[in-house]
Amino acid sequence: MGVPLNDRSQNILEAIVEDYIQTAEPVGSRAITKRHAFDLSPATVRNVMADLEEMGFLISPHTSAGRIPTEKGYQYYVESLLKVRDLPTEFRSSLEDDSRFAGKSMEDVMQEVGHLLSGISRYTGLVMAPRFNSTVFRQIEFVRLSKGRLLVIFVSESGLVQNKVIEPGIDFSQRELESITNYLNHRLPGMTITQVRERIAVELHEEQSRLNKLQKQALELSDQALQGDIAEQVYVAGTSHMLEQPEFTSPDSMMKIMRTLESKQQLIDLLDCSQAARGVQIFIGSQSSHAEIEGCSLIAAPFSGHKGAVGTLGVIGPIRMNYSQVIPIVDFTASLVSRILDRES
Amino acid sequence: MGVPLNDRSQNILEAIVEDYIQTAEPVGSRAITKRHAFDLSPATVRNVMADLEEMGFLISPHTSAGRIPTEKGYQYYVESLLKVRDLPTEFRSSLEDDSRFAGKSMEDVMQEVGHLLSGISRYTGLVMAPRFNSTVFRQIEFVRLSKGRLLVIFVSESGLVQNKVIEPGIDFSQRELESITNYLNHRLPGMTITQVRERIAVELHEEQSRLNKLQKQALELSDQALQGDIAEQVYVAGTSHMLEQPEFTSPDSMMKIMRTLESKQQLIDLLDCSQAARGVQIFIGSQSSHAEIEGCSLIAAPFSGHKGAVGTLGVIGPIRMNYSQVIPIVDFTASLVSRILDRES
DNA sequence: TATTAGCACTCGCTTGTGTTGAGTGCTAAT
DNA sequence: ATTAGCACTCAACACAAGCGAGTGCTAATA
């Protein structure tokens, strides 16, 4: 990224970013020399700071205040200066405490994970469950609700459960449904939902003749059941932590941020980016693509069982976020959830 | 409630409450005579207002401001003065638009209802799904996840689906599970979950001898599956509307209210009160019992299918809430959801 | 007797004016 | 190359003055 910085400049930039992360106040030359025992006078630091400002790493809110990092400043800090700390053992053990997840459904686990993320990081935790279409089909069940109305329940290999209501033209008896269920559950497991859909389409159109009535009904029913995308599930926890941040004290910004965190769709878009990646990803400020969320950074990581169901989790907070603390939290949590997913299957 | 008010005082109180609901500003004597064509001078109105203040219906924030209603004032207004308006047809038709709920699972319906409530009322919408223990059992399914780990899925008569993970000591085969499922699904439907639990306990202890191995295993498994309370489900929508209210502009109160709305448990406690009641209930300010939520009122109503699954929905907003608008919204929505529940069964 | 006009009074809000102090940039000395 | 010294800037705070909406009281009016 452009001009390389010499050691002294790096140290000072690091000090400024870290001080600002802690205090949320513009940091001045004197403050730096005091807190970090560089053997430099404030005047020297001032000169360096002026350089850093010229290079675009810092900015002064006004003449007589200290300086704060720009987005570029944070980026440089995260890429080159940041020392990722180990996850404190207290958190580690709190996360590894399996009893927390015992007897819980997958949804409840996701929700709990969200709360853990937000509780430990003291920012807002996000968990996006694996997109159902990419999960591996395990089992389907039909429940007859009333004349012509059926409840369909899918279970994925990773233990995720989804259900919807359909109204096929025909009113199946419980007996018929059992046969259909049986047929489908012997034929479909092992494929992803998307694959299942394709397979059904093929069989219905090209192999019509070879099927008996029951088989045809079964396929038609599951075709209908799988139609329409199943909405992504996002779990958000600790939104109020956002309001605790000094950068969001103004009522306006509070409303703005809360509205964004309320819109599941925006969060899905946000998390979708990290879906494909591997490992922890960091989006600083406007880097977070569809930047509805000004002034925020996102630290996200995908998780997945070995059967391939891929979800994303992360922490969202102000740009002035404690990166060195949050990154290991997200990292560890993602691998934790991956382990849980594996265990289920 | 104490001294009855004469017509003129009532009219003026009504005018003050309504003006204040609209403007959120203390209303003065002059403002009243202008907006509502009483044939009175400001001076007369002032006298009446002084009386109303003495009786505890009004209060002045300070000497030279107008007056605002006290909780008692709102209560009197709601009980005696309020004319509940009809639900505007636009909302009515928007709510009755069934396509909105087509193909959705019960959870999705609840969530959608929450959004409707908040969208139409412009306050925060709450929906509490029927307590699972009180719903009527319809079907149970077991899915073998891995060695020793089972996914249990319950479906209630009203179409609600719940699932959890259990680890019985034994590792059942898929075949065994099918038999067990079959046995249970022929014996248990028609009872509430609570009744099912009692029945199982009885059979396991008192009729041990009469059961064969499979039956015993089946009962033990379902006993374990039903152990532990299943958490209430609450859906909250439109929390950011709360921040739009002028009474919550201060950062402190914003944080307070958001924290409360984030805590599902507090909301459950809140909504639980109206569980038993019939029809719309109104809790004004500190009336809302476990009053963690200062300055808020709750309008809630239970809904239920004819099979008895009872949930609660409502709208929460500032005490200065538009009661005449929100009450019919909640009323209508509750009956709408009841209808949907019935349809499912 | 009920109502109203008139008036002095209260008090929060806005506006304007210093004052303070942290922090800067520049220059000259080291 | 570094640093001490110094003039300068500017947000933030505090204080005072003035405004104005609204009140309560009193005396006049229907």
Tab-separated table of N, CA and C in Angstrom, chain A residues 154-219:
chain	number	residue	atom	x	y	z
A	154	PHE	N	-38.348	-30.664	6.896
A	154	PHE	CA	-37.078	-31.182	6.383
A	154	PHE	C	-36.067	-31.194	7.508
A	155	VAL	N	-35.246	-32.220	7.504
A	155	VAL	CA	-34.109	-32.233	8.416
A	155	VAL	C	-32.849	-32.378	7.565
A	156	SER	N	-31.869	-31.539	7.855
A	156	SER	CA	-30.627	-31.631	7.102
A	156	SER	C	-29.626	-32.488	7.860
A	157	GLU	N	-28.626	-32.898	7.142
A	157	GLU	CA	-27.582	-33.746	7.712
A	157	GLU	C	-26.996	-33.121	8.973
A	158	SER	N	-26.939	-31.802	8.993
A	158	SER	CA	-26.308	-31.139	10.126
A	158	SER	C	-27.280	-30.874	11.279
A	159	GLY	N	-28.483	-31.418	11.157
A	159	GLY	CA	-29.413	-31.283	12.267
A	159	GLY	C	-30.291	-30.061	12.209
A	160	LEU	N	-30.225	-29.322	11.116
A	160	LEU	CA	-31.116	-28.176	10.960
A	160	LEU	C	-32.512	-28.642	10.591
A	161	VAL	N	-33.503	-27.985	11.151
A	161	VAL	CA	-34.883	-28.349	10.868
A	161	VAL	C	-35.583	-27.164	10.236
A	162	GLN	N	-36.296	-27.404	9.176
A	162	GLN	CA	-37.078	-26.353	8.524
A	162	GLN	C	-38.470	-26.891	8.299
A	163	ASN	N	-39.451	-26.023	8.374
A	163	ASN	CA	-40.786	-26.517	8.037
A	163	ASN	C	-41.602	-25.467	7.336
A	164	LYS	N	-42.511	-25.911	6.497
A	164	LYS	CA	-43.407	-25.001	5.818
A	164	LYS	C	-44.746	-25.681	5.580
A	165	VAL	N	-45.705	-24.897	5.159
A	165	VAL	CA	-47.040	-25.439	4.941
A	165	VAL	C	-47.327	-25.424	3.451
A	166	ILE	N	-47.811	-26.499	2.916
A	166	ILE	CA	-48.188	-26.499	1.497
A	166	ILE	C	-49.621	-26.985	1.322
A	167	GLU	N	-50.183	-26.630	0.198
A	167	GLU	CA	-51.533	-27.083	-0.109
A	167	GLU	C	-51.519	-27.748	-1.471
A	168	PRO	N	-51.243	-29.046	-1.463
A	168	PRO	CA	-51.279	-29.750	-2.746
A	168	PRO	C	-52.738	-29.891	-3.148
A	169	GLY	N	-53.004	-30.079	-4.403
A	169	GLY	CA	-54.400	-30.170	-4.823
A	169	GLY	C	-55.131	-31.304	-4.146
A	170	ILE	N	-54.406	-32.371	-3.846
A	170	ILE	CA	-55.048	-33.605	-3.383
A	170	ILE	C	-55.003	-33.689	-1.864
A	171	ASP	N	-56.002	-34.394	-1.307
A	171	ASP	CA	-56.027	-34.586	0.143
A	171	ASP	C	-55.521	-35.984	0.466
A	172	PHE	N	-54.250	-36.061	0.858
A	172	PHE	CA	-53.666	-37.373	1.142
A	172	PHE	C	-54.076	-37.860	2.519
A	173	SER	N	-54.216	-39.169	2.638
A	173	SER	CA	-54.476	-39.740	3.963
A	173	SER	C	-53.140	-39.909	4.675
A	174	GLN	N	-53.222	-40.098	5.991
A	174	GLN	CA	-51.996	-40.273	6.767
A	174	GLN	C	-51.227	-41.491	6.249
A	175	ARG	N	-51.974	-42.512	5.894
A	175	ARG	CA	-51.364	-43.751	5.362
A	175	ARG	C	-50.565	-43.466	4.093
A	176	GLU	N	-51.200	-42.793	3.157
A	176	GLU	CA	-50.527	-42.450	1.907
A	176	GLU	C	-49.264	-41.642	2.197
A	177	LEU	N	-49.403	-40.703	3.104
A	177	LEU	CA	-48.253	-39.853	3.421
A	177	LEU	C	-47.099	-40.676	3.953
A	178	GLU	N	-47.431	-41.684	4.753
A	178	GLU	CA	-46.366	-42.523	5.293
A	178	GLU	C	-45.611	-43.233	4.173
A	179	SER	N	-46.347	-43.738	3.216
A	179	SER	CA	-45.686	-44.403	2.091
A	179	SER	C	-44.801	-43.426	1.339
A	180	ILE	N	-45.359	-42.259	1.088
A	180	ILE	CA	-44.607	-41.253	0.338
A	180	ILE	C	-43.335	-40.880	1.092
A	181	THR	N	-43.501	-40.636	2.378
A	181	THR	CA	-42.360	-40.296	3.214
A	181	THR	C	-41.285	-41.369	3.111
A	182	ASN	N	-41.744	-42.585	3.263
A	182	ASN	CA	-40.823	-43.711	3.182
A	182	ASN	C	-40.050	-43.738	1.884
A	183	TYR	N	-40.786	-43.579	0.817
A	183	TYR	CA	-40.179	-43.604	-0.512
A	183	TYR	C	-39.112	-42.521	-0.627
A	184	LEU	N	-39.482	-41.308	-0.226
A	184	LEU	CA	-38.554	-40.184	-0.366
A	184	LEU	C	-37.335	-40.361	0.538
A	185	ASN	N	-37.590	-40.833	1.745
A	185	ASN	CA	-36.475	-40.946	2.678
A	185	ASN	C	-35.506	-42.058	2.306
A	186	HIS	N	-35.920	-42.940	1.421
A	186	HIS	CA	-34.972	-43.933	0.959
A	186	HIS	C	-34.235	-43.472	-0.286
A	187	ARG	N	-34.797	-42.490	-0.991
A	187	ARG	CA	-34.194	-42.094	-2.249
A	187	ARG	C	-33.322	-40.838	-2.157
A	188	LEU	N	-33.705	-39.924	-1.288
A	188	LEU	CA	-33.089	-38.605	-1.385
A	188	LEU	C	-31.851	-38.318	-0.519
A	189	PRO	N	-31.706	-38.991	0.612
A	189	PRO	CA	-30.598	-38.576	1.477
A	189	PRO	C	-29.251	-38.562	0.767
A	190	GLY	N	-28.392	-37.671	1.217
A	190	GLY	CA	-27.034	-37.616	0.688
A	190	GLY	C	-26.826	-36.505	-0.315
A	191	MET	N	-27.928	-35.974	-0.869
A	191	MET	CA	-27.776	-34.868	-1.813
A	191	MET	C	-28.073	-33.543	-1.100
A	192	THR	N	-27.567	-32.454	-1.652
A	192	THR	CA	-27.982	-31.156	-1.128
A	192	THR	C	-29.396	-30.872	-1.621
A	193	ILE	N	-30.043	-29.930	-0.949
A	193	ILE	CA	-31.407	-29.602	-1.323
A	193	ILE	C	-31.467	-29.209	-2.805
A	194	THR	N	-30.497	-28.427	-3.215
A	194	THR	CA	-30.484	-28.002	-4.618
A	194	THR	C	-30.393	-29.215	-5.546
A	195	GLN	N	-29.524	-30.137	-5.209
A	195	GLN	CA	-29.406	-31.346	-6.018
A	195	GLN	C	-30.706	-32.136	-6.025
A	196	VAL	N	-31.314	-32.213	-4.852
A	196	VAL	CA	-32.585	-32.930	-4.761
A	196	VAL	C	-33.592	-32.319	-5.714
A	197	ARG	N	-33.645	-31.021	-5.730
A	197	ARG	CA	-34.612	-30.354	-6.608
A	197	ARG	C	-34.353	-30.684	-8.067
A	198	GLU	N	-33.085	-30.628	-8.434
A	198	GLU	CA	-32.769	-30.934	-9.834
A	198	GLU	C	-33.169	-32.364	-10.174
A	199	ARG	N	-32.815	-33.263	-9.291
A	199	ARG	CA	-33.117	-34.670	-9.511
A	199	ARG	C	-34.619	-34.880	-9.685
A	200	ILE	N	-35.390	-34.247	-8.836
A	200	ILE	CA	-36.836	-34.403	-8.927
A	200	ILE	C	-37.349	-33.896	-10.269
A	201	ALA	N	-36.833	-32.745	-10.653
A	201	ALA	CA	-37.260	-32.170	-11.928
A	201	ALA	C	-36.984	-33.142	-13.072
A	202	VAL	N	-35.784	-33.692	-13.067
A	202	VAL	CA	-35.402	-34.644	-14.120
A	202	VAL	C	-36.351	-35.837	-14.129
A	203	GLU	N	-36.509	-36.433	-12.973
A	203	GLU	CA	-37.310	-37.655	-12.910
A	203	GLU	C	-38.739	-37.400	-13.334
A	204	LEU	N	-39.268	-36.275	-12.902
A	204	LEU	CA	-40.660	-35.980	-13.231
A	204	LEU	C	-40.839	-35.802	-14.739
A	205	HIS	N	-39.876	-35.188	-15.384
A	205	HIS	CA	-40.061	-34.890	-16.794
A	205	HIS	C	-39.590	-36.002	-17.711
A	206	GLU	N	-38.472	-36.594	-17.347
A	206	GLU	CA	-37.888	-37.518	-18.317
A	206	GLU	C	-38.177	-38.980	-18.041
A	207	GLU	N	-38.490	-39.274	-16.779
A	207	GLU	CA	-38.673	-40.683	-16.488
A	207	GLU	C	-40.093	-40.979	-16.038
A	208	GLN	N	-40.974	-40.068	-16.410
A	208	GLN	CA	-42.401	-40.190	-16.093
A	208	GLN	C	-42.892	-41.621	-16.189
A	209	SER	N	-42.641	-42.212	-17.346
A	209	SER	CA	-43.260	-43.496	-17.673
A	209	SER	C	-42.863	-44.602	-16.690
A	210	ARG	N	-41.645	-44.516	-16.200
A	210	ARG	CA	-41.165	-45.605	-15.355
A	210	ARG	C	-41.736	-45.567	-13.944
A	211	LEU	N	-42.396	-44.475	-13.591
A	211	LEU	CA	-42.837	-44.319	-12.203
A	211	LEU	C	-44.258	-44.839	-12.009
A	212	ASN	N	-44.501	-45.418	-10.839
A	212	ASN	CA	-45.890	-45.757	-10.518
A	212	ASN	C	-46.555	-44.546	-9.880
A	213	LYS	N	-47.829	-44.682	-9.586
A	213	LYS	CA	-48.605	-43.531	-9.125
A	213	LYS	C	-48.048	-42.947	-7.833
A	214	LEU	N	-47.759	-43.808	-6.900
A	214	LEU	CA	-47.241	-43.348	-5.612
A	214	LEU	C	-45.946	-42.572	-5.792
A	215	GLN	N	-45.073	-43.137	-6.592
A	215	GLN	CA	-43.789	-42.481	-6.795
A	215	GLN	C	-43.980	-41.108	-7.421
A	216	LYS	N	-44.908	-41.060	-8.366
A	216	LYS	CA	-45.146	-39.778	-9.026
A	216	LYS	C	-45.670	-38.761	-8.015
A	217	GLN	N	-46.632	-39.209	-7.216
A	217	GLN	CA	-47.185	-38.306	-6.197
A	217	GLN	C	-46.105	-37.846	-5.234
A	218	ALA	N	-45.281	-38.781	-4.868
A	218	ALA	CA	-44.212	-38.449	-3.923
A	218	ALA	C	-43.319	-37.362	-4.487
A	219	LEU	N	-42.945	-37.543	-5.722
A	219	LEU	CA	-42.041	-36.569	-6.325
A	219	LEU	C	-42.720	-35.210	-6.493
